[in-house]
């Protein structure tokens, strides 16, 4: 495939694949509660994830290692189990949130409770992974995910003050309710800097057989793809600010959120909201289930690959099967899907140093990267955001739990 | 650093950091939050009624918002702060729910 086509597809994947249950819920809640104040959290998260995705792609292209593979080799299996357990646990909760998001989109459309849709959605996720290859999973879901651009249309239709959005990229202290403000900031960072994004990206680069000639492509896809994707998340926050914040509406249930597009865009706004929620969450569920399987299989040196038949990588296939079906049972137990989504994002932020620091060590190791090791700017940016997110999460999560 | 020195350091850090987070919920704060929640749901059902009337959403969806609002009202009614809420806040939510319910039923009849 020509490099130009790769870049185009990569950008589309970045834009269409960025929004999912976590970024949608956190951005909508943040916009409703604090107006445009938390735009900076999305911007910071996007900068960090762009660096991390670029690193993961560069590692795969130069060293021909996926991230888990390199971590196990570099640090040994004992150390590797620490980030393995952290990422698998957090990813599992996020996977349950995404399956919950799809089920909720079906509830919004049909009126049939989301719990009854859960098992069908979980089975659909598994079936698509079992029966199809990596290209369809990655590109297909992300292409359909372009429907999420409706949030940008909605924000513009609501005459969002773009100058103020730009000004709010600069971090600010809360104007009210500081515990909730910092908890929301942490949740947004967790939604933006999800480990599954860069773990999945590194596996994808190997599946697509990238080499050093793809380093430029990788940089463009990571930077522009994540950047444009982040704009969609900012559009969600802005739309929520214009519709909910101005009316004094706080988001406590998923059922409230479609109003942010129904109000400015009418019938099509509601329809496209439901489609966006369903498609974005389904695409994310596919990626996360695969990412869990990649992480375990690559980490333990098992055979893996979405482009080979399931029977030829039986343990790999078993992992994503178990992950998808078990995650489908979580929401079925009656857990509030919005609360699960928000808290799993906060836990993601809390676990960032565990997942990011090993990557940074490898990315500065010339045995893996040769002359393509990290620039100090990349190290500083990623380390700063990860440690900040973790420290704030350590304080904000208990306070929010006490408050609620 | 000695263990005693470390624990003093942690305590000092918490004394600086926790006020930034507005740690501690006073009864007044809880009452403010309760009023905020009730008025939020009143505004939600008002908005839902508007978009239902404009044809932007289906009766099926409006019914879901209605049920969510009723659950929120029932949950708030069980809190001690409910009886200390301004009367207009409670009546605003209650009348909003009734009006949305009537609008949903009217859609079902037509």
Short mmCIF file of C-alpha atoms in Angstrom, two decimals:
data_model
loop_
_atom_site.label_atom_id
_atom_site.label_comp_id
_atom_site.label_asym_id
_atom_site.label_seq_id
_atom_site.Cartn_x
_atom_site.Cartn_y
_atom_site.Cartn_z
CA UNK A 1 0.00 0.00 0.00
CA UNK A 2 1.45 3.42 -0.87
CA UNK A 3 2.70 5.56 2.00
CA UNK A 4 0.21 8.31 1.10
CA UNK A 5 -2.70 5.92 1.38
CA UNK A 6 -1.28 4.66 4.68
CA UNK A 7 -1.17 8.22 6.01
CA UNK A 8 -4.70 8.94 4.85
CA UNK A 9 -6.03 5.75 6.39
CA UNK A 10 -4.02 6.36 9.54
CA UNK A 11 -5.46 9.86 9.92
CA UNK A 12 -8.97 8.60 9.35
CA UNK A 13 -8.35 5.86 11.92
CA UNK A 14 -7.05 8.42 14.39
CA UNK A 15 -10.04 10.71 13.96
CA UNK A 16 -12.70 8.04 13.74
CA UNK A 17 -11.21 5.86 16.42
CA UNK A 18 -10.46 8.49 19.07
CA UNK A 19 -13.87 8.97 20.62
CA UNK A 20 -15.25 6.15 22.76
CA UNK A 21 -17.29 5.73 25.97
CA UNK A 22 -14.58 7.20 28.18
CA UNK A 23 -13.79 10.35 26.20
CA UNK A 24 -17.49 10.89 25.39
CA UNK A 25 -18.67 10.54 29.01
CA UNK A 26 -15.81 12.49 30.60
CA UNK A 27 -15.96 15.33 28.05
CA UNK A 28 -19.75 15.60 28.33
CA UNK A 29 -19.67 15.63 32.14
CA UNK A 30 -16.80 18.12 32.20
CA UNK A 31 -18.56 20.47 29.77
CA UNK A 32 -21.83 20.28 31.69
CA UNK A 33 -20.22 20.89 35.11
CA UNK A 34 -17.45 23.35 34.27
CA UNK A 35 -18.23 24.86 30.88
CA UNK A 36 -15.09 25.25 28.77
CA UNK A 37 -12.73 25.23 31.77
CA UNK A 38 -11.35 21.71 31.23
CA UNK A 39 -10.34 22.04 27.56
CA UNK A 40 -6.75 22.08 28.82
CA UNK A 41 -7.09 18.54 30.22
CA UNK A 42 -8.07 17.17 26.80
CA UNK A 43 -5.25 19.12 25.12
CA UNK A 44 -2.69 17.81 27.63
CA UNK A 45 -3.96 14.27 27.24
CA UNK A 46 -3.80 14.47 23.44
CA UNK A 47 -0.21 15.75 23.47
CA UNK A 48 0.79 12.90 25.76
CA UNK A 49 -0.98 10.17 23.78
CA UNK A 50 0.42 11.49 20.49
CA UNK A 51 3.94 11.11 21.90
CA UNK A 52 3.17 7.63 23.27
CA UNK A 53 1.56 6.37 20.06
CA UNK A 54 4.50 7.66 18.02
CA UNK A 55 6.92 5.89 20.38
CA UNK A 56 5.01 2.62 20.15
CA UNK A 57 5.02 2.78 16.34
CA UNK A 58 8.71 3.72 16.22
CA UNK A 59 9.62 0.83 18.53
CA UNK A 60 7.76 -1.65 16.31
CA UNK A 61 9.16 -0.28 13.04
CA UNK A 62 12.80 -0.13 14.16
CA UNK A 63 13.19 -3.06 16.55
CA UNK A 64 10.44 -5.31 15.16
CA UNK A 65 9.27 -5.75 18.76
CA UNK A 66 5.85 -5.01 20.10
CA UNK A 67 5.79 -3.16 23.38
CA UNK A 68 4.93 -6.14 25.64
CA UNK A 69 7.51 -8.28 23.85
CA UNK A 70 10.23 -5.67 24.41
CA UNK A 71 9.21 -5.17 28.05
CA UNK A 72 9.42 -8.87 28.83
CA UNK A 73 12.76 -9.19 27.10
CA UNK A 74 14.25 -6.04 28.65
CA UNK A 75 12.99 -6.36 32.24
CA UNK A 76 12.30 -10.07 32.66
CA UNK A 77 9.04 -11.86 33.31
CA UNK A 78 8.87 -11.01 37.03
CA UNK A 79 8.91 -7.25 36.48
CA UNK A 80 6.71 -7.57 33.40
CA UNK A 81 3.86 -9.05 35.43
CA UNK A 82 3.44 -5.68 37.24
CA UNK A 83 2.48 -3.59 34.18
CA UNK A 84 0.77 -6.68 32.71
CA UNK A 85 -1.61 -7.01 35.66
CA UNK A 86 -2.18 -3.23 35.88
CA UNK A 87 -2.96 -2.83 32.18
CA UNK A 88 -5.11 -5.98 31.92
CA UNK A 89 -7.22 -5.01 34.96
CA UNK A 90 -7.74 -1.41 33.85
CA UNK A 91 -8.32 -2.45 30.22
CA UNK A 92 -10.90 -5.00 31.33
CA UNK A 93 -12.91 -2.34 33.15
CA UNK A 94 -12.66 -0.04 30.14
CA UNK A 95 -13.79 -2.92 27.89
CA UNK A 96 -16.85 -3.42 30.11
CA UNK A 97 -17.57 0.34 29.77
CA UNK A 98 -17.34 0.16 25.98
CA UNK A 99 -19.65 -2.84 25.77
CA UNK A 100 -21.96 -0.95 28.11
CA UNK A 101 -21.80 2.04 25.76
CA UNK A 102 -22.90 -0.05 22.78
CA UNK A 103 -25.72 -1.60 24.83
CA UNK A 104 -26.83 1.88 25.92
CA UNK A 105 -26.93 3.13 22.34
CA UNK A 106 -29.26 0.23 21.53
CA UNK A 107 -31.39 1.08 24.57
CA UNK A 108 -31.65 4.73 23.52
CA UNK A 109 -32.84 3.65 20.07
CA UNK A 110 -35.24 0.87 21.07
CA UNK A 111 -36.27 1.47 24.69
CA UNK A 112 -35.19 -2.08 25.62
CA UNK A 113 -32.97 -1.96 28.73
CA UNK A 114 -29.21 -2.01 28.12
CA UNK A 115 -28.72 -5.07 30.36
CA UNK A 116 -30.60 -7.22 27.85
CA UNK A 117 -28.35 -6.05 25.02
CA UNK A 118 -25.11 -6.75 26.88
CA UNK A 119 -24.72 -10.48 26.09
CA UNK A 120 -25.55 -9.93 22.40
CA UNK A 121 -23.00 -7.11 22.13
CA UNK A 122 -20.30 -9.17 23.87
CA UNK A 123 -20.93 -12.07 21.49
CA UNK A 124 -20.89 -9.72 18.47
CA UNK A 125 -17.49 -8.36 19.56
CA UNK A 126 -16.12 -11.87 19.93
CA UNK A 127 -17.60 -13.04 16.61
CA UNK A 128 -16.09 -10.17 14.64
CA UNK A 129 -12.65 -10.82 16.14
CA UNK A 130 -12.94 -14.56 15.52
CA UNK A 131 -14.14 -14.35 11.94
CA UNK A 132 -12.23 -11.36 10.54
CA UNK A 133 -8.70 -10.05 10.13
CA UNK A 134 -6.84 -7.12 11.63
CA UNK A 135 -7.39 -4.75 8.70
CA UNK A 136 -11.16 -4.96 8.87
CA UNK A 137 -11.19 -4.65 12.65
CA UNK A 138 -8.92 -1.61 12.73
CA UNK A 139 -9.87 0.28 9.59
CA UNK A 140 -13.52 -0.72 9.31
CA UNK A 141 -14.54 0.41 12.78
CA UNK A 142 -12.54 3.63 12.52
CA UNK A 143 -13.93 4.55 9.11
CA UNK A 144 -17.45 4.12 10.45
CA UNK A 145 -16.32 6.13 13.48
CA UNK A 146 -16.10 9.23 11.30
CA UNK A 147 -19.78 9.63 12.19
CA UNK A 148 -18.49 11.17 15.45
CA UNK A 149 -17.63 14.29 13.45
CA UNK A 150 -21.30 15.18 14.10
CA UNK A 151 -20.14 16.52 17.48
CA UNK A 152 -17.98 19.08 15.67
CA UNK A 153 -21.00 20.09 13.57
CA UNK A 154 -23.11 20.37 16.73
CA UNK A 155 -20.57 22.54 18.54
CA UNK A 156 -20.34 24.89 15.55
CA UNK A 157 -24.14 25.04 15.19
CA UNK A 158 -24.32 26.11 18.85
CA UNK A 159 -21.98 29.07 18.07
CA UNK A 160 -19.34 27.86 20.51
CA UNK A 161 -16.97 30.78 21.19
CA UNK A 162 -13.87 29.40 19.50
CA UNK A 163 -11.64 32.11 20.91
CA UNK A 164 -12.57 31.08 24.44
CA UNK A 165 -11.98 27.41 23.57
CA UNK A 166 -8.47 28.35 22.44
CA UNK A 167 -7.86 30.40 25.57
CA UNK A 168 -8.95 27.50 27.78
CA UNK A 169 -6.10 25.35 26.46
CA UNK A 170 -4.11 27.08 29.19
CA UNK A 171 -4.67 25.23 32.51
CA UNK A 172 -6.68 27.05 35.15
CA UNK A 173 -7.76 26.55 38.74
CA UNK A 174 -11.40 25.57 39.39
CA UNK A 175 -13.98 28.30 39.83
CA UNK A 176 -16.07 26.00 42.04
CA UNK A 177 -16.20 22.44 43.42
CA UNK A 178 -12.45 21.76 43.34
CA UNK A 179 -12.66 18.04 44.28
CA UNK A 180 -14.99 17.33 41.37
CA UNK A 181 -12.92 19.54 39.01
CA UNK A 182 -9.68 17.67 39.63
CA UNK A 183 -11.44 14.31 39.51
CA UNK A 184 -12.87 15.26 36.12
CA UNK A 185 -9.42 16.42 34.93
CA UNK A 186 -7.93 13.09 35.98
CA UNK A 187 -10.72 11.14 34.27
CA UNK A 188 -10.21 13.11 31.06
CA UNK A 189 -6.47 12.38 31.17
CA UNK A 190 -7.22 8.71 31.73
CA UNK A 191 -9.65 8.68 28.80
CA UNK A 192 -7.14 10.39 26.51
CA UNK A 193 -4.01 8.47 27.56
CA UNK A 194 -5.49 4.98 27.57
CA UNK A 195 -2.74 2.32 27.46
CA UNK A 196 -4.80 0.25 25.02
CA UNK A 197 -4.27 2.93 22.37
CA UNK A 198 -0.50 2.66 22.21
CA UNK A 199 -0.31 -1.09 22.96
CA UNK A 200 -2.78 -1.71 20.13
CA UNK A 201 -0.87 0.66 17.85
CA UNK A 202 2.42 -1.20 18.37
CA UNK A 203 0.75 -4.55 17.59
CA UNK A 204 -0.84 -2.99 14.52
CA UNK A 205 2.50 -1.74 13.24
CA UNK A 206 3.85 -5.32 13.43
CA UNK A 207 0.68 -6.76 11.84
CA UNK A 208 1.12 -4.24 8.98
CA UNK A 209 4.85 -5.11 8.74
CA UNK A 210 6.21 -1.62 9.23
CA UNK A 211 9.94 -0.96 8.89
CA UNK A 212 12.21 2.08 9.31
CA UNK A 213 10.89 3.61 6.09
CA UNK A 214 7.59 4.14 7.95
CA UNK A 215 9.03 6.42 10.63
CA UNK A 216 7.79 9.57 8.88
CA UNK A 217 4.37 8.02 8.28
CA UNK A 218 4.26 7.01 11.92
CA UNK A 219 5.02 10.55 13.11
CA UNK A 220 2.30 12.05 10.89
CA UNK A 221 -0.32 9.50 11.87
CA UNK A 222 0.41 9.81 15.58
CA UNK A 223 0.53 13.61 15.62
CA UNK A 224 -2.23 14.52 13.22
CA UNK A 225 -4.47 11.53 13.91
CA UNK A 226 -4.47 12.03 17.68
CA UNK A 227 -4.63 15.80 17.23
CA UNK A 228 -7.71 15.76 15.03
CA UNK A 229 -9.24 13.06 17.21
CA UNK A 230 -8.72 15.29 20.23
CA UNK A 231 -10.61 18.06 18.45
CA UNK A 232 -13.66 15.78 18.36
CA UNK A 233 -13.40 15.29 22.14
CA UNK A 234 -13.11 19.06 22.60
CA UNK A 235 -16.23 19.43 20.43
CA UNK A 236 -18.11 17.09 22.80
CA UNK A 237 -17.03 19.19 25.78
CA UNK A 238 -17.95 22.42 24.00
CA UNK A 239 -21.37 21.11 22.93
CA UNK A 240 -22.09 19.99 26.49
CA UNK A 241 -20.98 23.38 27.79
CA UNK A 242 -23.32 25.22 25.42
CA UNK A 243 -26.35 22.99 25.99
CA UNK A 244 -26.02 21.73 29.57
CA UNK A 245 -23.81 24.16 31.48
CA UNK A 246 -25.83 27.15 30.37
CA UNK A 247 -29.02 25.45 31.66
CA UNK A 248 -27.49 24.26 34.95
CA UNK A 249 -27.75 20.59 33.91
CA UNK A 250 -25.27 18.14 35.48
CA UNK A 251 -24.77 14.81 33.70
CA UNK A 252 -25.63 11.89 35.97
CA UNK A 253 -27.06 9.43 33.43
CA UNK A 254 -26.19 8.50 29.86
CA UNK A 255 -29.84 9.17 28.95
CA UNK A 256 -29.23 12.92 29.33
CA UNK A 257 -26.31 13.15 26.89
CA UNK A 258 -28.16 12.78 23.51
CA UNK A 259 -29.92 16.10 24.27
CA UNK A 260 -26.65 17.89 23.44
CA UNK A 261 -27.07 17.02 19.76
CA UNK A 262 -30.87 16.77 19.60
CA UNK A 263 -31.19 20.41 20.69
CA UNK A 264 -29.03 22.01 17.96
CA UNK A 265 -29.42 19.43 15.15
CA UNK A 266 -32.94 18.08 15.61
CA UNK A 267 -33.88 14.54 14.63
CA UNK A 268 -30.64 13.82 12.80
CA UNK A 269 -28.69 15.02 15.81
CA UNK A 270 -30.33 12.38 17.99
CA UNK A 271 -29.95 9.63 15.36
CA UNK A 272 -26.29 10.43 14.76
CA UNK A 273 -25.61 10.63 18.51
CA UNK A 274 -26.95 7.10 18.95
CA UNK A 275 -24.95 5.92 15.92
CA UNK A 276 -21.80 7.64 17.22
CA UNK A 277 -22.11 6.11 20.67
CA UNK A 278 -22.74 2.63 19.28
CA UNK A 279 -20.07 2.65 16.57
CA UNK A 280 -17.37 4.39 18.62
CA UNK A 281 -17.83 2.07 21.60
CA UNK A 282 -18.03 -1.04 19.42
CA UNK A 283 -14.80 -0.12 17.65
CA UNK A 284 -13.10 0.55 20.98
CA UNK A 285 -14.38 -2.77 22.39
CA UNK A 286 -12.85 -4.64 19.44
CA UNK A 287 -9.51 -2.89 19.94
CA UNK A 288 -9.40 -3.37 23.72
CA UNK A 289 -10.33 -7.06 23.60
CA UNK A 290 -7.59 -7.55 20.99
CA UNK A 291 -5.15 -5.45 22.97
CA UNK A 292 -5.64 -7.58 26.10
CA UNK A 293 -4.93 -10.68 24.01
CA UNK A 294 -1.89 -9.03 22.38
CA UNK A 295 -0.51 -7.99 25.76
CA UNK A 296 -0.78 -11.44 27.33
CA UNK A 297 0.31 -13.44 24.28
CA UNK A 298 3.20 -11.16 23.32
CA UNK A 299 4.28 -10.87 26.93
CA UNK A 300 4.49 -14.62 27.41
CA UNK A 301 5.87 -15.32 23.97
CA UNK A 302 2.82 -17.21 22.69
CA UNK A 303 1.87 -17.28 19.05
CA UNK A 304 -0.42 -14.34 18.22
CA UNK A 305 -1.99 -12.48 15.32
CA UNK A 306 -5.38 -11.32 14.10
CA UNK A 307 -4.36 -12.13 10.51
CA UNK A 308 -4.02 -15.86 11.16
CA UNK A 309 -6.78 -18.37 11.83
CA UNK A 310 -7.92 -18.57 15.48
CA UNK A 311 -6.95 -22.22 15.71
CA UNK A 312 -3.36 -21.37 14.79
CA UNK A 313 -3.05 -19.05 17.80
CA UNK A 314 -5.37 -20.83 20.19
CA UNK A 315 -4.25 -19.21 23.46
CA UNK A 316 -4.32 -15.73 21.88
CA UNK A 317 -7.86 -16.35 20.60
CA UNK A 318 -8.94 -17.75 23.97
CA UNK A 319 -7.80 -14.57 25.76
CA UNK A 320 -9.92 -12.18 23.68
CA UNK A 321 -12.84 -14.60 23.85
CA UNK A 322 -12.73 -14.69 27.66
CA UNK A 323 -12.16 -10.92 27.87
CA UNK A 324 -15.14 -10.04 25.65
CA UNK A 325 -17.59 -12.48 27.24
CA UNK A 326 -16.61 -11.69 30.85
CA UNK A 327 -16.73 -7.93 30.23
CA UNK A 328 -20.25 -8.38 28.89
CA UNK A 329 -21.28 -9.84 32.23
CA UNK A 330 -20.00 -6.89 34.31
CA UNK A 331 -22.75 -4.41 33.31
CA UNK A 332 -25.29 -7.22 33.45
CA UNK A 333 -24.74 -7.27 37.22
CA UNK A 334 -26.40 -3.83 37.47
CA UNK A 335 -23.40 -1.55 37.79
CA UNK A 336 -24.20 2.00 36.65
CA UNK A 337 -22.48 2.23 33.24
CA UNK A 338 -21.72 5.96 33.49
CA UNK A 339 -20.13 5.61 36.93
CA UNK A 340 -18.13 2.58 35.72
CA UNK A 341 -16.89 4.55 32.72
CA UNK A 342 -15.81 7.60 34.71
CA UNK A 343 -14.07 5.59 37.43
CA UNK A 344 -12.29 3.29 35.00
CA UNK A 345 -10.88 6.40 33.32
CA UNK A 346 -9.67 7.72 36.67
CA UNK A 347 -8.06 4.35 37.47
CA UNK A 348 -6.35 4.45 34.07
CA UNK A 349 -4.80 7.78 35.02
CA UNK A 350 -3.72 6.35 38.37
CA UNK A 351 -1.93 3.45 36.67
CA UNK A 352 -0.14 5.55 34.02
CA UNK A 353 3.36 5.60 35.58
CA UNK A 354 3.35 1.79 35.78
CA UNK A 355 2.56 1.49 32.07
CA UNK A 356 4.51 4.47 30.76
CA UNK A 357 7.84 4.39 32.63
CA UNK A 358 8.93 0.96 31.24
CA UNK A 359 8.14 2.23 27.73
CA UNK A 360 10.27 5.33 28.29
CA UNK A 361 13.22 3.23 29.48
CA UNK A 362 13.02 1.06 26.35
CA UNK A 363 12.63 4.08 24.08
CA UNK A 364 15.95 5.41 25.38
CA UNK A 365 17.75 2.07 24.93
CA UNK A 366 19.99 2.08 21.84
CA UNK A 367 19.95 -1.71 21.73
CA UNK A 368 16.34 -1.49 20.57
CA UNK A 369 16.21 1.87 18.80
CA UNK A 370 19.76 2.54 17.59
CA UNK A 371 19.92 6.21 16.60
CA UNK A 372 16.14 6.50 16.85
CA UNK A 373 15.99 6.86 20.64
CA UNK A 374 13.75 9.49 22.24
CA UNK A 375 14.41 13.20 22.18
CA UNK A 376 14.46 14.69 25.71
CA UNK A 377 11.31 16.69 24.92
CA UNK A 378 9.30 13.50 24.39
CA UNK A 379 10.65 11.99 27.62
CA UNK A 380 9.87 15.12 29.62
CA UNK A 381 6.37 15.62 28.20
CA UNK A 382 5.23 12.06 28.76
CA UNK A 383 6.81 11.70 32.19
CA UNK A 384 5.34 14.98 33.38
CA UNK A 385 1.78 14.19 32.29
CA UNK A 386 1.89 10.62 33.62
CA UNK A 387 3.22 11.55 37.05
CA UNK A 388 0.87 14.55 37.29
CA UNK A 389 -2.14 12.39 36.40
CA UNK A 390 -1.16 9.77 38.96
CA UNK A 391 -0.54 12.24 41.80
CA UNK A 392 -3.78 14.12 41.20
CA UNK A 393 -5.67 10.81 40.90
CA UNK A 394 -4.27 9.63 44.24
CA UNK A 395 -5.92 12.59 45.95
CA UNK A 396 -8.97 13.18 43.74
CA UNK A 397 -10.32 9.61 43.59
CA UNK A 398 -10.72 9.13 47.38
CA UNK A 399 -12.21 12.62 47.73
CA UNK A 400 -14.73 11.95 44.98
CA UNK A 401 -15.63 8.61 46.53
CA UNK A 402 -16.14 10.33 49.91
CA UNK A 403 -18.17 13.09 48.31
CA UNK A 404 -20.47 10.74 46.42
CA UNK B 1 14.82 11.03 56.81
CA UNK B 2 13.48 9.39 59.99
CA UNK B 3 10.01 7.75 60.02
CA UNK B 4 8.76 10.60 62.24
CA UNK B 5 10.17 13.13 59.80
CA UNK B 6 8.46 11.34 56.90
CA UNK B 7 5.06 11.30 58.64
CA UNK B 8 5.38 15.03 59.42
CA UNK B 9 6.21 15.62 55.77
CA UNK B 10 3.12 13.71 54.61
CA UNK B 11 0.91 15.60 57.07
CA UNK B 12 2.33 18.94 55.87
CA UNK B 13 1.73 17.95 52.25
CA UNK B 14 -1.86 17.00 52.99
CA UNK B 15 -2.45 20.30 54.83
CA UNK B 16 -1.33 22.14 51.70
CA UNK B 17 -3.01 19.93 49.10
CA UNK B 18 -6.35 19.04 50.64
CA UNK B 19 -7.72 22.60 50.93
CA UNK B 20 -7.07 22.95 47.18
CA UNK B 21 -9.55 20.13 46.71
CA UNK B 22 -12.09 21.66 49.08
CA UNK B 23 -11.83 18.66 51.32
CA UNK B 24 -14.70 18.05 53.68
CA UNK B 25 -18.45 18.30 53.01
CA UNK B 26 -20.34 20.53 55.43
CA UNK B 27 -24.13 20.18 55.84
CA UNK B 28 -24.49 23.44 53.93
CA UNK B 29 -22.43 22.04 51.08
CA UNK B 30 -24.57 18.89 51.01
CA UNK B 31 -27.72 21.01 50.89
CA UNK B 32 -26.27 23.05 48.00
CA UNK B 33 -25.43 19.88 46.10
CA UNK B 34 -28.92 18.48 46.66
CA UNK B 35 -30.52 21.69 45.35
CA UNK B 36 -28.15 21.67 42.37
CA UNK B 37 -29.14 18.07 41.54
CA UNK B 38 -32.87 18.77 41.81
CA UNK B 39 -32.67 21.90 39.64
CA UNK B 40 -30.44 20.01 37.15
CA UNK B 41 -33.08 17.34 36.65
CA UNK B 42 -35.83 19.97 36.42
CA UNK B 43 -33.84 21.60 33.60
CA UNK B 44 -33.28 18.18 31.99
CA UNK B 45 -36.98 17.33 31.79
CA UNK B 46 -37.72 20.85 30.54
CA UNK B 47 -35.18 20.42 27.71
CA UNK B 48 -36.47 16.93 26.95
CA UNK B 49 -40.02 18.33 26.65
CA UNK B 50 -38.78 21.00 24.23
CA UNK B 51 -36.97 18.57 21.92
CA UNK B 52 -39.89 16.11 22.06
CA UNK B 53 -42.30 18.88 21.05
CA UNK B 54 -40.01 19.87 18.17
CA UNK B 55 -39.95 16.28 16.90
CA UNK B 56 -36.19 15.95 17.45
CA UNK B 57 -36.51 12.86 19.64
CA UNK B 58 -38.82 9.87 19.77
CA UNK B 59 -41.38 9.08 22.44
CA UNK B 60 -39.28 6.00 23.26
CA UNK B 61 -36.29 8.15 24.15
CA UNK B 62 -38.31 10.82 26.02
CA UNK B 63 -39.79 8.03 28.14
CA UNK B 64 -36.26 6.98 29.15
CA UNK B 65 -35.40 10.52 30.25
CA UNK B 66 -38.68 10.62 32.19
CA UNK B 67 -37.85 7.36 34.01
CA UNK B 68 -34.33 8.58 34.80
CA UNK B 69 -35.74 11.83 36.22
CA UNK B 70 -38.27 9.95 38.37
CA UNK B 71 -35.51 7.71 39.74
CA UNK B 72 -33.39 10.77 40.53
CA UNK B 73 -36.33 12.43 42.32
CA UNK B 74 -37.01 9.29 44.38
CA UNK B 75 -33.32 9.03 45.28
CA UNK B 76 -33.19 12.68 46.39
CA UNK B 77 -36.44 12.34 48.37
CA UNK B 78 -34.75 9.72 50.56
CA UNK B 79 -31.93 12.11 51.51
CA UNK B 80 -32.17 14.21 54.73
CA UNK B 81 -31.50 17.36 52.66
CA UNK B 82 -34.79 16.89 50.72
CA UNK B 83 -36.91 18.53 53.42
CA UNK B 84 -34.53 21.49 53.64
CA UNK B 85 -34.69 22.22 49.90
CA UNK B 86 -36.32 25.47 48.75
CA UNK B 87 -40.00 24.62 48.01
CA UNK B 88 -39.73 26.05 44.49
CA UNK B 89 -36.89 23.63 43.63
CA UNK B 90 -38.96 20.57 44.62
CA UNK B 91 -42.09 21.81 42.88
CA UNK B 92 -40.12 22.77 39.75
CA UNK B 93 -38.87 19.19 39.39
CA UNK B 94 -42.21 17.65 40.27
CA UNK B 95 -44.19 19.78 37.80
CA UNK B 96 -41.50 19.28 35.14
CA UNK B 97 -41.80 15.52 35.45
CA UNK B 98 -45.61 15.69 35.25
CA UNK B 99 -45.47 17.87 32.15
CA UNK B 100 -42.99 15.57 30.41
CA UNK B 101 -45.12 12.59 31.36
CA UNK B 102 -48.19 14.26 29.84
CA UNK B 103 -46.26 15.10 26.68
CA UNK B 104 -45.01 11.52 26.33
CA UNK B 105 -48.52 10.13 26.83
CA UNK B 106 -49.94 12.63 24.34
CA UNK B 107 -47.41 11.41 21.75
CA UNK B 108 -48.48 7.87 22.43
CA UNK B 109 -52.16 8.70 21.86
CA UNK B 110 -51.54 10.56 18.58
#
